[in-house]
PDB file of C-alpha atoms in Angstrom:
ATOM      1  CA  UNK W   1      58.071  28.950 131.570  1.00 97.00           C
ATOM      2  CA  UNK W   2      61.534  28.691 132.827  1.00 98.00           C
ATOM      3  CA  UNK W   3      63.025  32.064 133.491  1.00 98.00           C
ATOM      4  CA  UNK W   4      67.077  32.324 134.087  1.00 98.00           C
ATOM      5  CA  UNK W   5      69.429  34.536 135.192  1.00 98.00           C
ATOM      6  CA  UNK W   6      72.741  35.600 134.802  1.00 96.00           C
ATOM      7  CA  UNK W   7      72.181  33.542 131.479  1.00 95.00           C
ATOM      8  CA  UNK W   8      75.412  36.102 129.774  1.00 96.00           C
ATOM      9  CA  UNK W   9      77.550  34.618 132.353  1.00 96.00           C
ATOM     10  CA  UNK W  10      79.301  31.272 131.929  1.00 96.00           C
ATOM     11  CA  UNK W  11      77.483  29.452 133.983  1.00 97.00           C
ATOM     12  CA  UNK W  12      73.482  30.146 133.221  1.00 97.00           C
ATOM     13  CA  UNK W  13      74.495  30.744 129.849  1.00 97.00           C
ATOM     14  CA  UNK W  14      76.110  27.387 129.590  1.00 98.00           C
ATOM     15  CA  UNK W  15      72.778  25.849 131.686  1.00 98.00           C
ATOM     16  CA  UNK W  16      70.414  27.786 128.535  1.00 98.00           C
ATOM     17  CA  UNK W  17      72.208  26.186 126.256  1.00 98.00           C
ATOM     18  CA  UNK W  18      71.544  22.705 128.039  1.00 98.00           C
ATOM     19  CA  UNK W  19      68.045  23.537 128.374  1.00 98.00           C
ATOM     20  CA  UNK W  20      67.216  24.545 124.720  1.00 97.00           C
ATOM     21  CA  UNK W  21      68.249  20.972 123.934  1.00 97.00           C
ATOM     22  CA  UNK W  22      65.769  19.886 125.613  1.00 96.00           C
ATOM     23  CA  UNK W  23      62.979  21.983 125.912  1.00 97.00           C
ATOM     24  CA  UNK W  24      61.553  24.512 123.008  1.00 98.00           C
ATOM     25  CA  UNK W  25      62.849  27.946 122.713  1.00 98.00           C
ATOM     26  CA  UNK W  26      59.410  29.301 123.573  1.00 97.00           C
ATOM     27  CA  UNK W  27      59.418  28.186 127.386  1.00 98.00           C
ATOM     28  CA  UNK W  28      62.606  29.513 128.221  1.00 98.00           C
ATOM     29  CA  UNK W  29      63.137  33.273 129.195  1.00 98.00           C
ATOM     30  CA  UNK W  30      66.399  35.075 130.163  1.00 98.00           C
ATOM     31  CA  UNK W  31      67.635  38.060 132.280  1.00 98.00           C
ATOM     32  CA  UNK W  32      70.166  40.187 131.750  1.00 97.00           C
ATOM     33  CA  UNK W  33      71.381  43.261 133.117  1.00 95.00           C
ATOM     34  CA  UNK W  34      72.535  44.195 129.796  1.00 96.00           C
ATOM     35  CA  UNK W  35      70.311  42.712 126.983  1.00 97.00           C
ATOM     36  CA  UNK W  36      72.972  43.302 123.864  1.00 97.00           C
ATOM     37  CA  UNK W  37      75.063  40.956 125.621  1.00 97.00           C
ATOM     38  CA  UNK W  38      71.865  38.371 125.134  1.00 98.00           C
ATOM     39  CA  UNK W  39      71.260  38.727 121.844  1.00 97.00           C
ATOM     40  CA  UNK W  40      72.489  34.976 121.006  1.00 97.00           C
ATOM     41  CA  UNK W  41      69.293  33.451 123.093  1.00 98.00           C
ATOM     42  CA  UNK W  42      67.011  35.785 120.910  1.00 98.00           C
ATOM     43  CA  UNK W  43      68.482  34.518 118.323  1.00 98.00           C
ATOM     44  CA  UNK W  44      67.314  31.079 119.470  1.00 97.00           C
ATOM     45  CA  UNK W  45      63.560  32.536 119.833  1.00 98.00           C
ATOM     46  CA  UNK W  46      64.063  32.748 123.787  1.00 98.00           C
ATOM     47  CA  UNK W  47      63.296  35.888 125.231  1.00 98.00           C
ATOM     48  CA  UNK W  48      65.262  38.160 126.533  1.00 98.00           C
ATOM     49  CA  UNK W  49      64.516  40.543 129.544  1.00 98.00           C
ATOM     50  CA  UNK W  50      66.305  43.398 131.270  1.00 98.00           C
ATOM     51  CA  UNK W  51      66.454  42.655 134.949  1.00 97.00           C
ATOM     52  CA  UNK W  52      68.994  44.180 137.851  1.00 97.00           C
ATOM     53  CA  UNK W  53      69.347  42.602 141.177  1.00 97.00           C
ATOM     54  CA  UNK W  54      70.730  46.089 142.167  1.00 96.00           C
ATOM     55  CA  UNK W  55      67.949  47.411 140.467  1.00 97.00           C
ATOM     56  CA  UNK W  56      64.511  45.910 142.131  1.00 96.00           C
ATOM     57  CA  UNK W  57      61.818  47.462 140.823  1.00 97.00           C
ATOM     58  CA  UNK W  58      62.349  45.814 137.505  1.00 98.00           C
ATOM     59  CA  UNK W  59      62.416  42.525 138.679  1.00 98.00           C
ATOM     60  CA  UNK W  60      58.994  41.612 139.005  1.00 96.00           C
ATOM     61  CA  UNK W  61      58.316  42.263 135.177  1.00 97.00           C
ATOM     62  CA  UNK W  62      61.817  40.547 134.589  1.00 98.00           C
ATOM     63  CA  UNK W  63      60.339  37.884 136.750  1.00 98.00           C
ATOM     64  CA  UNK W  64      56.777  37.096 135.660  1.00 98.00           C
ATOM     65  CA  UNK W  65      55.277  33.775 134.454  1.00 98.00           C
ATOM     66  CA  UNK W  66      57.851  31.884 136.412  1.00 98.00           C
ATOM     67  CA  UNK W  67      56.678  27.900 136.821  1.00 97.00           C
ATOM     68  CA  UNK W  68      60.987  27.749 137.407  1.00 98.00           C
ATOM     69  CA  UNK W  69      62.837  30.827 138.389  1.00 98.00           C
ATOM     70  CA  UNK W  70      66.687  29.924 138.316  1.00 98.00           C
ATOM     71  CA  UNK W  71      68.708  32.996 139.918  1.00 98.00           C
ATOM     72  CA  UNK W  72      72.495  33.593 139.536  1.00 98.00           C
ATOM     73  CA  UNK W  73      75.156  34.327 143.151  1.00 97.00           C
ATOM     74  CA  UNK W  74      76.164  37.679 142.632  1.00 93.00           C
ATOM     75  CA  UNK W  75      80.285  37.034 141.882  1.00 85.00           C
ATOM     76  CA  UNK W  76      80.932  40.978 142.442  1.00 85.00           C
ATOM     77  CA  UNK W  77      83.270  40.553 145.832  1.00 81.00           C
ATOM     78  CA  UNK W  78      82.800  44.337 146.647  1.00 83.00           C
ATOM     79  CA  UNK W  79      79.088  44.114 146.361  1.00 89.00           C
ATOM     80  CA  UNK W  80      76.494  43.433 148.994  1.00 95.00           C
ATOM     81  CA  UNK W  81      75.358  40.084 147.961  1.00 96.00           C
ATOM     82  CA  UNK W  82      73.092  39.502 150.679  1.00 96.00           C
ATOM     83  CA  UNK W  83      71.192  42.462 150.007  1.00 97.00           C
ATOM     84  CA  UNK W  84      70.996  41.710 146.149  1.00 97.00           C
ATOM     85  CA  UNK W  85      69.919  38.351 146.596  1.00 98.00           C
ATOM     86  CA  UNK W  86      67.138  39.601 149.302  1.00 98.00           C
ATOM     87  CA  UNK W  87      66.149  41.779 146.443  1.00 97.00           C
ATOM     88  CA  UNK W  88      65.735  39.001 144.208  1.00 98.00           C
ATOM     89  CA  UNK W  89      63.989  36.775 146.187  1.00 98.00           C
ATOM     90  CA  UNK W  90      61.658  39.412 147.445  1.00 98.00           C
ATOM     91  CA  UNK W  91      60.785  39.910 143.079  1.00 98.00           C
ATOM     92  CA  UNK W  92      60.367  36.639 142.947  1.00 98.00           C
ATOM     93  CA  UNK W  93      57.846  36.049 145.472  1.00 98.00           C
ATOM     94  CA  UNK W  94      55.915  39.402 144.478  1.00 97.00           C
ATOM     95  CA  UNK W  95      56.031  38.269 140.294  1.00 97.00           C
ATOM     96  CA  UNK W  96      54.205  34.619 141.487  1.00 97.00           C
ATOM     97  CA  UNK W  97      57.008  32.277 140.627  1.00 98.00           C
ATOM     98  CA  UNK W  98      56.217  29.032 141.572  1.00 97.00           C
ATOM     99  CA  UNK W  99      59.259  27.511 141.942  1.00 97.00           C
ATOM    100  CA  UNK W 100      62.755  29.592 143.210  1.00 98.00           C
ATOM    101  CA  UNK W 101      66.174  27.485 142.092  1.00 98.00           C
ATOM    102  CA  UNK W 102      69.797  29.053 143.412  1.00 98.00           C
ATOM    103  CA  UNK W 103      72.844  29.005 142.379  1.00 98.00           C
ATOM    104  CA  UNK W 104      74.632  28.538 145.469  1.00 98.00           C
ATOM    105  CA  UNK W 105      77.579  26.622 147.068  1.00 97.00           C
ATOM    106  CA  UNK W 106      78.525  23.176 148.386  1.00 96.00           C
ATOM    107  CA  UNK W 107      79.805  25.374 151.806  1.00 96.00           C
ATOM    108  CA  UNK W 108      77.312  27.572 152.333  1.00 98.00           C
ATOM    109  CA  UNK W 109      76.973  28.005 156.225  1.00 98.00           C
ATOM    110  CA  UNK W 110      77.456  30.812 158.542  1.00 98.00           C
ATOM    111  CA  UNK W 111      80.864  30.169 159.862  1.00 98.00           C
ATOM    112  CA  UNK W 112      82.437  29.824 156.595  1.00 98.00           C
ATOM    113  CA  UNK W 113      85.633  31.888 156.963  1.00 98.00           C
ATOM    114  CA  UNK W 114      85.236  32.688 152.703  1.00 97.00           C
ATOM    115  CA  UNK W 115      82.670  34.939 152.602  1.00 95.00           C
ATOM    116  CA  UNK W 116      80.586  33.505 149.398  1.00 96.00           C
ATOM    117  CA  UNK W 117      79.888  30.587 151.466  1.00 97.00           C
ATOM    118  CA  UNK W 118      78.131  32.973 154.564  1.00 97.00           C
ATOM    119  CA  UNK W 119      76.520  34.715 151.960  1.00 97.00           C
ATOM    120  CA  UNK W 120      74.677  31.627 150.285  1.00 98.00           C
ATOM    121  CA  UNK W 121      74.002  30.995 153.498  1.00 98.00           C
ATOM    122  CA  UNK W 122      71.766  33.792 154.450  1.00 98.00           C
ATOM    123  CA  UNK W 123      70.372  33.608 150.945  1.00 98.00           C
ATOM    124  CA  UNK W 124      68.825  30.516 151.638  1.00 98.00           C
ATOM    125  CA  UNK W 125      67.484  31.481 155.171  1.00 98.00           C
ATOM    126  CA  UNK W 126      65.711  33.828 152.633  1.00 98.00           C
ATOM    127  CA  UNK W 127      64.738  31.158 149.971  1.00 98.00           C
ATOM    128  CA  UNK W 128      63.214  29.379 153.387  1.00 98.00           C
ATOM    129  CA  UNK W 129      61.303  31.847 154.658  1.00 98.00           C
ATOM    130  CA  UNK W 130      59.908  33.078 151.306  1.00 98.00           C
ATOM    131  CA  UNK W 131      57.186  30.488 151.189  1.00 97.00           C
ATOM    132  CA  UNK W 132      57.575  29.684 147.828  1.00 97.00           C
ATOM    133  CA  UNK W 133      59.085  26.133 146.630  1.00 97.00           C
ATOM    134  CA  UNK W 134      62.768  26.218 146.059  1.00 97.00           C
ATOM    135  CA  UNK W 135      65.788  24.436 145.227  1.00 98.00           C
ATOM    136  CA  UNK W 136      69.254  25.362 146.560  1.00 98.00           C
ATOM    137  CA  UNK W 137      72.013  24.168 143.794  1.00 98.00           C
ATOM    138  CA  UNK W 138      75.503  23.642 146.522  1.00 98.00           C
ATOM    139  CA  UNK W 139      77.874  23.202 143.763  1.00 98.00           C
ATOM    140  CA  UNK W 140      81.133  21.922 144.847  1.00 98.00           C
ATOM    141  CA  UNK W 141      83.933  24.394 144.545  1.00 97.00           C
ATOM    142  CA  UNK W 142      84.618  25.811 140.420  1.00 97.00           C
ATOM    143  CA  UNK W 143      87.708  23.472 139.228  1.00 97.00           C
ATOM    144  CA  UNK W 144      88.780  26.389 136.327  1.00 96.00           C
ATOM    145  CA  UNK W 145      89.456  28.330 139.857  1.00 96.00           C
ATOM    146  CA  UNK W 146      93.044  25.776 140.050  1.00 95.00           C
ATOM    147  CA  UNK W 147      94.030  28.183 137.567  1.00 91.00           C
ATOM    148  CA  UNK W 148      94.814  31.380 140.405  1.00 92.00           C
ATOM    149  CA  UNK W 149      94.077  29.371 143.560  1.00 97.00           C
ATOM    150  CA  UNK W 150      96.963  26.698 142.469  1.00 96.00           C
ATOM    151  CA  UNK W 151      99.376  29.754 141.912  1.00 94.00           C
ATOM    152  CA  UNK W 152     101.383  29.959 138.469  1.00 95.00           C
ATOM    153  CA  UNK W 153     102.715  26.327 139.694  1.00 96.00           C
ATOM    154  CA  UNK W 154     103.931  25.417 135.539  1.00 95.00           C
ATOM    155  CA  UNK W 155     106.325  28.215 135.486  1.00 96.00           C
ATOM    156  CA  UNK W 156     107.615  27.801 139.290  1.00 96.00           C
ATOM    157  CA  UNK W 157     107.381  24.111 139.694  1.00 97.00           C
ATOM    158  CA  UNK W 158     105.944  24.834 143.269  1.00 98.00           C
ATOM    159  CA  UNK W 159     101.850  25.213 144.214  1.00 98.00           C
ATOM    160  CA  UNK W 160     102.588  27.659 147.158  1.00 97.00           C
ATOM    161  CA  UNK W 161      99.377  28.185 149.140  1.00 98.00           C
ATOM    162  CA  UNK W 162      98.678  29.504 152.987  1.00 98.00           C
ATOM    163  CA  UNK W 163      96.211  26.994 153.923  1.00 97.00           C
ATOM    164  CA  UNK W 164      95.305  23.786 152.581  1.00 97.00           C
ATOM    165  CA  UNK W 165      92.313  20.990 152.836  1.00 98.00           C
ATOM    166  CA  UNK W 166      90.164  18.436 150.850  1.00 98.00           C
ATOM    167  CA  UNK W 167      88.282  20.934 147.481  1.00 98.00           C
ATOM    168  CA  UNK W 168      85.657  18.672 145.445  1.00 98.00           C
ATOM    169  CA  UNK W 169      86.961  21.106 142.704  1.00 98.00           C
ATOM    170  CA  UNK W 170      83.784  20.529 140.289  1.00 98.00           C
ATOM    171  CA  UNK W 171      83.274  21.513 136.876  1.00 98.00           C
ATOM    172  CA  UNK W 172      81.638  24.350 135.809  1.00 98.00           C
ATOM    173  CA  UNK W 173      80.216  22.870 132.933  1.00 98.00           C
ATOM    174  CA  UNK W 174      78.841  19.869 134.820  1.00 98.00           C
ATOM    175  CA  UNK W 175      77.144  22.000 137.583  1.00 98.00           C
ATOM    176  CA  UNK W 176      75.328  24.130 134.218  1.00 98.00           C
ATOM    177  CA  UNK W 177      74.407  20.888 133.003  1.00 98.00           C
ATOM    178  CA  UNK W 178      72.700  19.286 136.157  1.00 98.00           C
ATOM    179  CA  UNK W 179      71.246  22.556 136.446  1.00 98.00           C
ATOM    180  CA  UNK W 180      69.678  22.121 133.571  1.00 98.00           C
ATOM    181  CA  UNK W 181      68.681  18.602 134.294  1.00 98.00           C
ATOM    182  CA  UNK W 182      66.988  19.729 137.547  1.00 98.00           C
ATOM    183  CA  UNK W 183      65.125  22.378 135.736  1.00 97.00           C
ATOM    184  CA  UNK W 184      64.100  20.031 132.635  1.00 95.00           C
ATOM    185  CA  UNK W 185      63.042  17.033 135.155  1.00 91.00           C
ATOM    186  CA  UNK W 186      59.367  16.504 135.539  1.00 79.00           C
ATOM    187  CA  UNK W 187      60.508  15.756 139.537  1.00 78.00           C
ATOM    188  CA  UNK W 188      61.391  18.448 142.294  1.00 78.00           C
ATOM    189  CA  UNK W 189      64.417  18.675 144.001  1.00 93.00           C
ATOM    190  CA  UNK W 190      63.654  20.612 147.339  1.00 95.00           C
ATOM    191  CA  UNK W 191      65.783  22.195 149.298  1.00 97.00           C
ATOM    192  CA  UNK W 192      69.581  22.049 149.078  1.00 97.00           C
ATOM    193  CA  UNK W 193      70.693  19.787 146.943  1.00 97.00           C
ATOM    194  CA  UNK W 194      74.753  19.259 146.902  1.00 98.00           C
ATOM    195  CA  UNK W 195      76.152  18.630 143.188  1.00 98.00           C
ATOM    196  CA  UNK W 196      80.402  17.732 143.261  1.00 98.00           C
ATOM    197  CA  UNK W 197      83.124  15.637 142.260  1.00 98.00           C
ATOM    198  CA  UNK W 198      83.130  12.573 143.231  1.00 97.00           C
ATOM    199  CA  UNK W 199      87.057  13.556 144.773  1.00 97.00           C
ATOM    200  CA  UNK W 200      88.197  16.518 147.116  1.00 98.00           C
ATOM    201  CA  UNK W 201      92.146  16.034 146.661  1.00 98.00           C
ATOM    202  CA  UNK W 202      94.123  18.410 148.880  1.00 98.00           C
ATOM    203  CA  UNK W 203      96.457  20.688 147.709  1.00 98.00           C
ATOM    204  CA  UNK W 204      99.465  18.718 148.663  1.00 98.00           C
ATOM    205  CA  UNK W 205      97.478  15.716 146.131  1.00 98.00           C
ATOM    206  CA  UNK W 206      97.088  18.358 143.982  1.00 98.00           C
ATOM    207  CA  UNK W 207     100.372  18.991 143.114  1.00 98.00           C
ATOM    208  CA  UNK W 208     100.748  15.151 142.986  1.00 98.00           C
ATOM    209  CA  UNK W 209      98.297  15.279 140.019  1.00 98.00           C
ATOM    210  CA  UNK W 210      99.795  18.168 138.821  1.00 98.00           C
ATOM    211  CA  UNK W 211     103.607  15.956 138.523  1.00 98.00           C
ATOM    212  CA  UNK W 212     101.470  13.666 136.543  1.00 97.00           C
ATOM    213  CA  UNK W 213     100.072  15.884 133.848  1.00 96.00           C
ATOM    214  CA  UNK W 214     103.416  18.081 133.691  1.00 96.00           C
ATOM    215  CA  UNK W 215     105.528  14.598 133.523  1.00 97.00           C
ATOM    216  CA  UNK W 216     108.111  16.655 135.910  1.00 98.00           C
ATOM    217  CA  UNK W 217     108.419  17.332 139.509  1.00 98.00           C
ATOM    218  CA  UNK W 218     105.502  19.653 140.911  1.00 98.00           C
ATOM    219  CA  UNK W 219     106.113  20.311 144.749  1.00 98.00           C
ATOM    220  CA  UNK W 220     103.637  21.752 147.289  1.00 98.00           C
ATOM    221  CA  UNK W 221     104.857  24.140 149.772  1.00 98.00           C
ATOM    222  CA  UNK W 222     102.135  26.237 152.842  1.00 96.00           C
ATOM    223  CA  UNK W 223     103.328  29.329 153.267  1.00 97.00           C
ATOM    224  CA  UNK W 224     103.334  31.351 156.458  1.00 97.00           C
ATOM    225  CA  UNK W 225      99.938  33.876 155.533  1.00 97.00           C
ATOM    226  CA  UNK W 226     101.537  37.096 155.803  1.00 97.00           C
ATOM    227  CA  UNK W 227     104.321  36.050 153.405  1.00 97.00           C
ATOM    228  CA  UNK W 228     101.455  34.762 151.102  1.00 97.00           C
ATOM    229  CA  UNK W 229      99.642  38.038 151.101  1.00 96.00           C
ATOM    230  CA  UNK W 230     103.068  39.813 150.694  1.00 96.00           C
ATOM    231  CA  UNK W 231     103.979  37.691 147.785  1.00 95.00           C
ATOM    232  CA  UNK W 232     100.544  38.535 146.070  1.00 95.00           C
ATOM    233  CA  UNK W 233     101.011  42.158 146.803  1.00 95.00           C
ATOM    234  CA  UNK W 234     104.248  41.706 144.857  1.00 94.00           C
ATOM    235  CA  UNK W 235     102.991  40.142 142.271  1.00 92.00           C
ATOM    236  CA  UNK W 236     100.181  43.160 142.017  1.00 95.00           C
ATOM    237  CA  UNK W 237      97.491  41.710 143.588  1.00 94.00           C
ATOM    238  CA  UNK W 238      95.241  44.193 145.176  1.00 94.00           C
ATOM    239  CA  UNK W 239      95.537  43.694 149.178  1.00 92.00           C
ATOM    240  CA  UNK W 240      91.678  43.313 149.454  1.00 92.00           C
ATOM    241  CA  UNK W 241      91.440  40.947 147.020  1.00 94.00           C
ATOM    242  CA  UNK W 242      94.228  38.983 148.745  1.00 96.00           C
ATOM    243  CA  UNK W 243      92.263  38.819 152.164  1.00 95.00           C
ATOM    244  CA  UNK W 244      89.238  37.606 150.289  1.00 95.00           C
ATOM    245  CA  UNK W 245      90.919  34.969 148.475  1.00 96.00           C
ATOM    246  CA  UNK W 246      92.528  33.820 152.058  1.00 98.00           C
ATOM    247  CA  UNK W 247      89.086  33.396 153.619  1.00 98.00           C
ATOM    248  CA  UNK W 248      88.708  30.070 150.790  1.00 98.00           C
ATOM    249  CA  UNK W 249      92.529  28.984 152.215  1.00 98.00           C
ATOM    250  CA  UNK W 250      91.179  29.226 155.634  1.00 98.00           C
ATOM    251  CA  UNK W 251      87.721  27.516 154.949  1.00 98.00           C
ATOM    252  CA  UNK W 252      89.958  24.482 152.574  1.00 98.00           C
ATOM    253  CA  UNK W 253      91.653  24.231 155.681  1.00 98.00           C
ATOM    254  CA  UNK W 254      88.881  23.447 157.903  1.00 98.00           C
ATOM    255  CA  UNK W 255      86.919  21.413 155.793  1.00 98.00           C
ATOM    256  CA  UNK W 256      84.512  23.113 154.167  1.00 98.00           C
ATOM    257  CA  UNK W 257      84.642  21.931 150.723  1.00 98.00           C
ATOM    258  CA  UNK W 258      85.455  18.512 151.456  1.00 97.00           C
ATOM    259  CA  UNK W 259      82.263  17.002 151.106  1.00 96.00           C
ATOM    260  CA  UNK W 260      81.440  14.908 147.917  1.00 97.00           C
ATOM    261  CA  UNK W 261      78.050  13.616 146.884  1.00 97.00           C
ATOM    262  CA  UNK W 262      76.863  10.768 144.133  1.00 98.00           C
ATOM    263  CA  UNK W 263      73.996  13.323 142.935  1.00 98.00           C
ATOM    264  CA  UNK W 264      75.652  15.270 140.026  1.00 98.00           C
ATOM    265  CA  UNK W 265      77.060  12.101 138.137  1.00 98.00           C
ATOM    266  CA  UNK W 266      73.475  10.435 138.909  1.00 97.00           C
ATOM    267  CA  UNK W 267      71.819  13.704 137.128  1.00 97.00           C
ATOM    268  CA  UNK W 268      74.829  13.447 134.370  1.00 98.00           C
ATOM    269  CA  UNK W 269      74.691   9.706 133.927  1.00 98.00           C
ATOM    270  CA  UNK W 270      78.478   9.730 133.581  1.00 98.00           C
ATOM    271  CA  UNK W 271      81.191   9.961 135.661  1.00 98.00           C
ATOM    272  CA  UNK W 272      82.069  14.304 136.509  1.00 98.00           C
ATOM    273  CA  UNK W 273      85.323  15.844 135.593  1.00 97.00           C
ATOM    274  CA  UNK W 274      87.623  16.360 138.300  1.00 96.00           C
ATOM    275  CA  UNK W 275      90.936  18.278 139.340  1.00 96.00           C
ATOM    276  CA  UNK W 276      92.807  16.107 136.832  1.00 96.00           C
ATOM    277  CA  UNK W 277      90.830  17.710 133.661  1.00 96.00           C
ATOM    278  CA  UNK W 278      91.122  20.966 135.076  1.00 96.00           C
ATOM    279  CA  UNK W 279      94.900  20.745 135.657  1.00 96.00           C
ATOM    280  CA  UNK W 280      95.556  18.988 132.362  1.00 93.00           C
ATOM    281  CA  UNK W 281      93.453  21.941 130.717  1.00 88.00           C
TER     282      UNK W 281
END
């Protein structure tokens, strides 16, 4: 039995629908804080459970007859993630699963100025300790992201950013895919295993790529941060949401999502998407 997640969200939804493919509806359960919003998998004869990472006592039922337990990141940036996740693992453990996968990131250590990245970090100290096989899934950074973190760069003709470094901006649809892979595989993958592009352009290449797929003139320009964060408060951006999205700047800046790695087009058997697919979308 492979229980998942977070399966209404695009991601583990997107990683059901690989593994239905290739596994039958019967060994596949999902978890869903709200189980109308599920109603497609039961559909499919999968089974649908309520389960609440804010809400631990019915996790254990959510979780039981795991062989593969794949659990979501919480993406709430106001939540405690660290505690949620310590919730989850904590179910898992108690319910018996046999095997714990994460969704977590490609920079997940505890310096990481964006706070995700600390936060996956500490979530795995957790996965380690639990005794309990597990699988860390360090995708590289979500490409669809270009569409805020690149700024609104077709109507200005400038990507204006206050930091800027090597992103393996990877495809959400690939990562859901070689999750799926992992899961269906009659192999383990233990530990953290890093799934990316095969490129980490910078922002400044970025807008190079961008000239490309616009056929005009796309210029980068780093701002000075305060006059970034002033310009997104103009723009309405809420100021706490502006200071999160810095901390990825910040972190771009000093290297955090540069790393690439052959695994996810080995697990794909095809070469992944990159920033050019995401731009061009």
């Amino acid at each position: 039995m492979i229980i998942v997640t977070g399966a209404t969200g695009a991601l583990n939804g997107a990683t059901v629908d690989h593994l239905v493919e290739r596994l039958p509806a019967s060994e596949i359960a999902v978890v869903a804080r709200d189980t109308a919003k599920a109603e497609r998998f039961a559909r499919q004869g999968i089974e649908v459970r309520y389960g609440d990472y804010a809400a631990p006592d019915s996790l254990p039922e959510a979780f039981a007859g795991a062989d593969q337990l794949l659990l979501v990141s919480s993406n709430d940036p106001t939540a405690d993630a660290t505690a949620l996740h310590r919730a989850a693992v904590q179910a898992a453990v108690e319910a018996g699963a046999k095997r714990i996968l994460y969704t977590s990131h490609q920079a997940a250590a505890p310096d990481n100025p964006f706070t995700p990245g600390r936060d996956h970090f500490a979530t795995e100290q957790f996965l380690a300790a639990s005794g309990t096989p597990w699988t860390s899934l360090r995708n590289g950074f979500y490409a669809h992201s270009l569409l805020w973190l690149a700024g609104p760069w077709r109507e200005t003709g400038v990507i204006a950013v206050p930091g800027d470094g090597p992103v393996s901006w990877t495809a959400r649809s690939d990562a859901a895919e070689a999750a799926a892979l992992i899961l269906a595989s009659p192999g383990a993958h233990d530990g953290p295993v890093t799934l990316t592009a095969p490129e980490a352009p910078t922002f400044a290449e970025v807008a190079d790529i961008a000239s490309e797929v616009a056929g005009r003139t796309i210029r980068y320009q780093q701002m000075d941060e305060s006059d970034w964060i002033e310009a997104q408060s103009a723009a309405g951006q809420p100021e706490h949401m502006s200071h999160f999205l810095l901390g990825f700047y910040r972190a771009a800046q000093a290297g955090f999502f540069s790393g690439t790695d052959p695994l996810l087009g080995e697990l794909l058997g095809r070469r992944p998407s990159t920033a050019r697919e995401a731009l061009a979308a």
